[in-house]
Amino acid sequence: MRLVQHLTLVGATVGAGLMAGLFAAFAYAVMPALRGADDRTFVDAMQRINVTIVNGWFLLAFLGTPLLAALSAVLAWRGAGRPALPWILCGLALYLVMVAVTVAVNVPLNDALAAAGASDLGAARQRFETPWVAWNLVRALVSTAGFGVLCWALVLTGRPIG
């Protein structure tokens, strides 16, 4: 049982790290690069990214991570990983904050940008860019904190108890 608990925690930690890395890469590379693009290029690039990113690999990490973290918490609560339980729960909570921001803010902004017509690209970009970048930074920071907390939980689960 301890092996299963440890493997679920490893999976949750890897998934959290992948998501934190994705949002961080947008914060420090993708969006700054697009900042200098003209409106048509910016809107076209973001529309393409927002369609392409919804794929099996993304969904596996995005949706699988909280499931693995929750399972890891249950197994830690019932077994030898109990010292790591508060850290697992904290990592899960931080991850769920990132999911909530994504669902409540970033996805609706993506949807509004997807509906933008060719005649109002400048206005669509203006409504999209600043809030999306700001909330993506929140996602990057929160998911990175969650990843760090889950890393610490892994350290604790690797220590002998007693």
PDB file of C-alpha atoms in Angstrom:
ATOM      1  CA  MET A   1       0.000   0.000   0.000  1.00  0.00           C
ATOM      2  CA  ARG A   2       2.878   2.355   0.783  1.00  0.00           C
ATOM      3  CA  LEU A   3       4.245   1.872  -2.749  1.00  0.00           C
ATOM      4  CA  VAL A   4       0.868   2.736  -4.293  1.00  0.00           C
ATOM      5  CA  GLN A   5       0.624   5.841  -2.088  1.00  0.00           C
ATOM      6  CA  HIS A   6       4.119   6.893  -3.056  1.00  0.00           C
ATOM      7  CA  LEU A   7       3.505   6.310  -6.775  1.00  0.00           C
ATOM      8  CA  THR A   8       0.264   8.315  -6.719  1.00  0.00           C
ATOM      9  CA  LEU A   9       2.127  11.146  -5.019  1.00  0.00           C
ATOM     10  CA  VAL A  10       4.915  10.959  -7.607  1.00  0.00           C
ATOM     11  CA  GLY A  11       2.306  11.105 -10.386  1.00  0.00           C
ATOM     12  CA  ALA A  12       0.536  14.069  -8.793  1.00  0.00           C
ATOM     13  CA  THR A  13       3.846  15.868  -8.324  1.00  0.00           C
ATOM     14  CA  VAL A  14       4.946  15.286 -11.910  1.00  0.00           C
ATOM     15  CA  GLY A  15       1.566  16.477 -13.193  1.00  0.00           C
ATOM     16  CA  ALA A  16       1.678  19.575 -10.991  1.00  0.00           C
ATOM     17  CA  GLY A  17       5.186  20.296 -12.236  1.00  0.00           C
ATOM     18  CA  LEU A  18       4.130  19.966 -15.855  1.00  0.00           C
ATOM     19  CA  MET A  19       1.224  22.355 -15.369  1.00  0.00           C
ATOM     20  CA  ALA A  20       3.333  24.845 -13.404  1.00  0.00           C
ATOM     21  CA  GLY A  21       5.928  24.745 -16.165  1.00  0.00           C
ATOM     22  CA  LEU A  22       3.320  25.314 -18.851  1.00  0.00           C
ATOM     23  CA  PHE A  23       1.839  28.375 -17.160  1.00  0.00           C
ATOM     24  CA  ALA A  24       5.277  29.724 -16.254  1.00  0.00           C
ATOM     25  CA  ALA A  25       6.446  29.353 -19.872  1.00  0.00           C
ATOM     26  CA  PHE A  26       3.470  31.406 -21.003  1.00  0.00           C
ATOM     27  CA  ALA A  27       4.282  34.021 -18.352  1.00  0.00           C
ATOM     28  CA  TYR A  28       7.967  34.462 -19.144  1.00  0.00           C
ATOM     29  CA  ALA A  29       8.227  33.516 -22.824  1.00  0.00           C
ATOM     30  CA  VAL A  30       5.064  33.116 -24.894  1.00  0.00           C
ATOM     31  CA  MET A  31       3.087  36.184 -23.869  1.00  0.00           C
ATOM     32  CA  PRO A  32       6.104  38.543 -23.791  1.00  0.00           C
ATOM     33  CA  ALA A  33       6.974  37.335 -27.307  1.00  0.00           C
ATOM     34  CA  LEU A  34       3.436  37.941 -28.527  1.00  0.00           C
ATOM     35  CA  ARG A  35       3.288  41.375 -26.889  1.00  0.00           C
ATOM     36  CA  GLY A  36       5.227  42.824 -29.832  1.00  0.00           C
ATOM     37  CA  ALA A  37       3.072  41.175 -32.489  1.00  0.00           C
ATOM     38  CA  ASP A  38       0.422  43.031 -34.448  1.00  0.00           C
ATOM     39  CA  ASP A  39      -3.215  42.421 -33.501  1.00  0.00           C
ATOM     40  CA  ARG A  40      -3.917  39.894 -36.293  1.00  0.00           C
ATOM     41  CA  THR A  41      -0.836  37.823 -35.423  1.00  0.00           C
ATOM     42  CA  PHE A  42      -1.555  37.968 -31.696  1.00  0.00           C
ATOM     43  CA  VAL A  43      -5.202  36.945 -32.007  1.00  0.00           C
ATOM     44  CA  ASP A  44      -4.453  34.244 -34.582  1.00  0.00           C
ATOM     45  CA  ALA A  45      -1.640  32.769 -32.455  1.00  0.00           C
ATOM     46  CA  MET A  46      -3.715  32.710 -29.271  1.00  0.00           C
ATOM     47  CA  GLN A  47      -6.725  31.250 -31.062  1.00  0.00           C
ATOM     48  CA  ARG A  48      -4.537  28.485 -32.489  1.00  0.00           C
ATOM     49  CA  ILE A  49      -2.884  27.806 -29.122  1.00  0.00           C
ATOM     50  CA  ASN A  50      -6.245  27.669 -27.347  1.00  0.00           C
ATOM     51  CA  VAL A  51      -7.538  25.066 -29.812  1.00  0.00           C
ATOM     52  CA  THR A  52      -4.345  23.016 -29.976  1.00  0.00           C
ATOM     53  CA  ILE A  53      -3.734  22.829 -26.236  1.00  0.00           C
ATOM     54  CA  VAL A  54      -6.957  20.935 -25.550  1.00  0.00           C
ATOM     55  CA  ASN A  55      -5.557  17.509 -26.328  1.00  0.00           C
ATOM     56  CA  GLY A  56      -5.182  14.196 -24.540  1.00  0.00           C
ATOM     57  CA  TRP A  57      -1.769  14.935 -23.026  1.00  0.00           C
ATOM     58  CA  PHE A  58      -2.883  18.278 -21.621  1.00  0.00           C
ATOM     59  CA  LEU A  59      -6.136  16.845 -20.275  1.00  0.00           C
ATOM     60  CA  LEU A  60      -4.316  13.904 -18.709  1.00  0.00           C
ATOM     61  CA  ALA A  61      -2.027  16.225 -16.742  1.00  0.00           C
ATOM     62  CA  PHE A  62      -4.663  18.889 -16.032  1.00  0.00           C
ATOM     63  CA  LEU A  63      -7.397  16.515 -14.839  1.00  0.00           C
ATOM     64  CA  GLY A  64      -5.301  13.574 -13.683  1.00  0.00           C
ATOM     65  CA  THR A  65      -3.160  15.573 -11.275  1.00  0.00           C
ATOM     66  CA  PRO A  66      -5.899  16.455  -8.774  1.00  0.00           C
ATOM     67  CA  LEU A  67      -7.267  12.918  -8.936  1.00  0.00           C
ATOM     68  CA  LEU A  68      -3.852  11.463  -8.133  1.00  0.00           C
ATOM     69  CA  ALA A  69      -3.281  14.034  -5.383  1.00  0.00           C
ATOM     70  CA  ALA A  70      -6.645  13.233  -3.805  1.00  0.00           C
ATOM     71  CA  LEU A  71      -5.961   9.503  -3.982  1.00  0.00           C
ATOM     72  CA  SER A  72      -2.518  10.065  -2.500  1.00  0.00           C
ATOM     73  CA  ALA A  73      -4.077  12.042   0.364  1.00  0.00           C
ATOM     74  CA  VAL A  74      -6.570   9.269   1.106  1.00  0.00           C
ATOM     75  CA  LEU A  75      -3.824   6.657   1.056  1.00  0.00           C
ATOM     76  CA  ALA A  76      -1.541   8.814   3.230  1.00  0.00           C
ATOM     77  CA  TRP A  77      -4.345   9.327   5.746  1.00  0.00           C
ATOM     78  CA  ARG A  78      -4.931   5.585   5.945  1.00  0.00           C
ATOM     79  CA  GLY A  79      -1.279   4.533   5.931  1.00  0.00           C
ATOM     80  CA  ALA A  80       2.325   5.319   6.686  1.00  0.00           C
ATOM     81  CA  GLY A  81       2.411   8.568   4.701  1.00  0.00           C
ATOM     82  CA  ARG A  82       0.494  10.495   7.339  1.00  0.00           C
ATOM     83  CA  PRO A  83       3.293  13.041   8.063  1.00  0.00           C
ATOM     84  CA  ALA A  84       3.012  14.178   4.439  1.00  0.00           C
ATOM     85  CA  LEU A  85      -0.797  14.470   4.522  1.00  0.00           C
ATOM     86  CA  PRO A  86      -1.006  18.216   5.339  1.00  0.00           C
ATOM     87  CA  TRP A  87       1.447  18.945   2.523  1.00  0.00           C
ATOM     88  CA  ILE A  88      -0.444  16.766   0.057  1.00  0.00           C
ATOM     89  CA  LEU A  89      -3.700  18.504   0.982  1.00  0.00           C
ATOM     90  CA  CYS A  90      -2.059  21.912   0.637  1.00  0.00           C
ATOM     91  CA  GLY A  91      -0.669  20.956  -2.781  1.00  0.00           C
ATOM     92  CA  LEU A  92      -4.089  19.709  -3.840  1.00  0.00           C
ATOM     93  CA  ALA A  93      -5.763  22.902  -2.615  1.00  0.00           C
ATOM     94  CA  LEU A  94      -3.283  25.096  -4.493  1.00  0.00           C
ATOM     95  CA  TYR A  95      -3.776  23.023  -7.622  1.00  0.00           C
ATOM     96  CA  LEU A  96      -7.552  23.392  -7.313  1.00  0.00           C
ATOM     97  CA  VAL A  97      -7.155  27.171  -7.014  1.00  0.00           C
ATOM     98  CA  MET A  98      -5.285  27.075 -10.331  1.00  0.00           C
ATOM     99  CA  VAL A  99      -8.083  24.981 -11.871  1.00  0.00           C
ATOM    100  CA  ALA A 100     -10.688  27.437 -10.566  1.00  0.00           C
ATOM    101  CA  VAL A 101      -8.832  30.414 -12.061  1.00  0.00           C
ATOM    102  CA  THR A 102      -8.496  28.564 -15.354  1.00  0.00           C
ATOM    103  CA  VAL A 103     -12.188  27.671 -15.514  1.00  0.00           C
ATOM    104  CA  ALA A 104     -13.539  30.978 -14.169  1.00  0.00           C
ATOM    105  CA  VAL A 105     -11.229  33.437 -15.924  1.00  0.00           C
ATOM    106  CA  ASN A 106      -8.850  32.133 -18.579  1.00  0.00           C
ATOM    107  CA  VAL A 107     -11.222  29.794 -20.426  1.00  0.00           C
ATOM    108  CA  PRO A 108     -13.967  32.453 -20.758  1.00  0.00           C
ATOM    109  CA  LEU A 109     -11.352  34.904 -22.045  1.00  0.00           C
ATOM    110  CA  ASN A 110     -10.183  32.255 -24.531  1.00  0.00           C
ATOM    111  CA  ASP A 111     -13.771  31.673 -25.637  1.00  0.00           C
ATOM    112  CA  ALA A 112     -14.383  35.397 -26.130  1.00  0.00           C
ATOM    113  CA  LEU A 113     -11.202  35.674 -28.184  1.00  0.00           C
ATOM    114  CA  ALA A 114     -12.252  32.669 -30.281  1.00  0.00           C
ATOM    115  CA  ALA A 115     -15.486  34.465 -31.143  1.00  0.00           C
ATOM    116  CA  ALA A 116     -13.684  37.635 -32.257  1.00  0.00           C
ATOM    117  CA  GLY A 117     -14.379  38.627 -35.809  1.00  0.00           C
ATOM    118  CA  ALA A 118     -11.728  39.842 -38.219  1.00  0.00           C
ATOM    119  CA  SER A 119     -13.057  43.400 -38.035  1.00  0.00           C
ATOM    120  CA  ASP A 120     -12.508  43.912 -34.300  1.00  0.00           C
ATOM    121  CA  LEU A 121      -9.124  42.267 -33.669  1.00  0.00           C
ATOM    122  CA  GLY A 122      -7.697  45.284 -31.851  1.00  0.00           C
ATOM    123  CA  ALA A 123     -10.659  45.519 -29.487  1.00  0.00           C
ATOM    124  CA  ALA A 124     -10.691  41.763 -28.931  1.00  0.00           C
ATOM    125  CA  ARG A 125      -6.996  41.802 -28.083  1.00  0.00           C
ATOM    126  CA  GLN A 126      -7.451  44.743 -25.725  1.00  0.00           C
ATOM    127  CA  ARG A 127     -10.216  42.933 -23.805  1.00  0.00           C
ATOM    128  CA  PHE A 128      -8.162  39.725 -23.698  1.00  0.00           C
ATOM    129  CA  GLU A 129      -4.459  40.371 -23.264  1.00  0.00           C
ATOM    130  CA  THR A 130      -4.081  42.262 -19.985  1.00  0.00           C
ATOM    131  CA  PRO A 131      -6.499  40.189 -17.869  1.00  0.00           C
ATOM    132  CA  TRP A 132      -5.349  36.896 -19.421  1.00  0.00           C
ATOM    133  CA  VAL A 133      -1.687  37.661 -18.761  1.00  0.00           C
ATOM    134  CA  ALA A 134      -2.405  38.772 -15.171  1.00  0.00           C
ATOM    135  CA  TRP A 135      -4.498  35.716 -14.323  1.00  0.00           C
ATOM    136  CA  ASN A 136      -2.038  33.398 -16.045  1.00  0.00           C
ATOM    137  CA  LEU A 137       0.634  34.796 -13.737  1.00  0.00           C
ATOM    138  CA  VAL A 138      -1.624  33.902 -10.799  1.00  0.00           C
ATOM    139  CA  ARG A 139      -1.952  30.382 -12.236  1.00  0.00           C
ATOM    140  CA  ALA A 140       1.807  30.115 -12.680  1.00  0.00           C
ATOM    141  CA  LEU A 141       2.548  31.239  -9.117  1.00  0.00           C
ATOM    142  CA  VAL A 142      -0.149  29.133  -7.460  1.00  0.00           C
ATOM    143  CA  SER A 143       0.654  25.999  -9.453  1.00  0.00           C
ATOM    144  CA  THR A 144       4.385  26.444  -8.808  1.00  0.00           C
ATOM    145  CA  ALA A 145       3.704  26.747  -5.090  1.00  0.00           C
ATOM    146  CA  GLY A 146       1.546  23.610  -5.267  1.00  0.00           C
ATOM    147  CA  PHE A 147       4.324  21.779  -7.094  1.00  0.00           C
ATOM    148  CA  GLY A 148       6.830  22.818  -4.430  1.00  0.00           C
ATOM    149  CA  VAL A 149       4.551  21.663  -1.639  1.00  0.00           C
ATOM    150  CA  LEU A 150       4.026  18.292  -3.320  1.00  0.00           C
ATOM    151  CA  CYS A 151       7.804  17.974  -3.742  1.00  0.00           C
ATOM    152  CA  TRP A 152       8.146  18.470   0.004  1.00  0.00           C
ATOM    153  CA  ALA A 153       5.482  15.818   0.591  1.00  0.00           C
ATOM    154  CA  LEU A 154       7.594  13.453  -1.486  1.00  0.00           C
ATOM    155  CA  VAL A 155      10.596  14.209   0.711  1.00  0.00           C
ATOM    156  CA  LEU A 156       8.537  13.440   3.803  1.00  0.00           C
ATOM    157  CA  THR A 157       7.211  10.171   2.384  1.00  0.00           C
ATOM    158  CA  GLY A 158      10.756   9.060   1.647  1.00  0.00           C
ATOM    159  CA  ARG A 159      11.891   9.549   5.243  1.00  0.00           C
ATOM    160  CA  PRO A 160      11.734   6.655   7.687  1.00  0.00           C
ATOM    161  CA  ILE A 161       9.010   7.093  10.283  1.00  0.00           C
ATOM    162  CA  GLY A 162       9.942   6.949  13.958  1.00  0.00           C
TER     163      GLY A 162
END
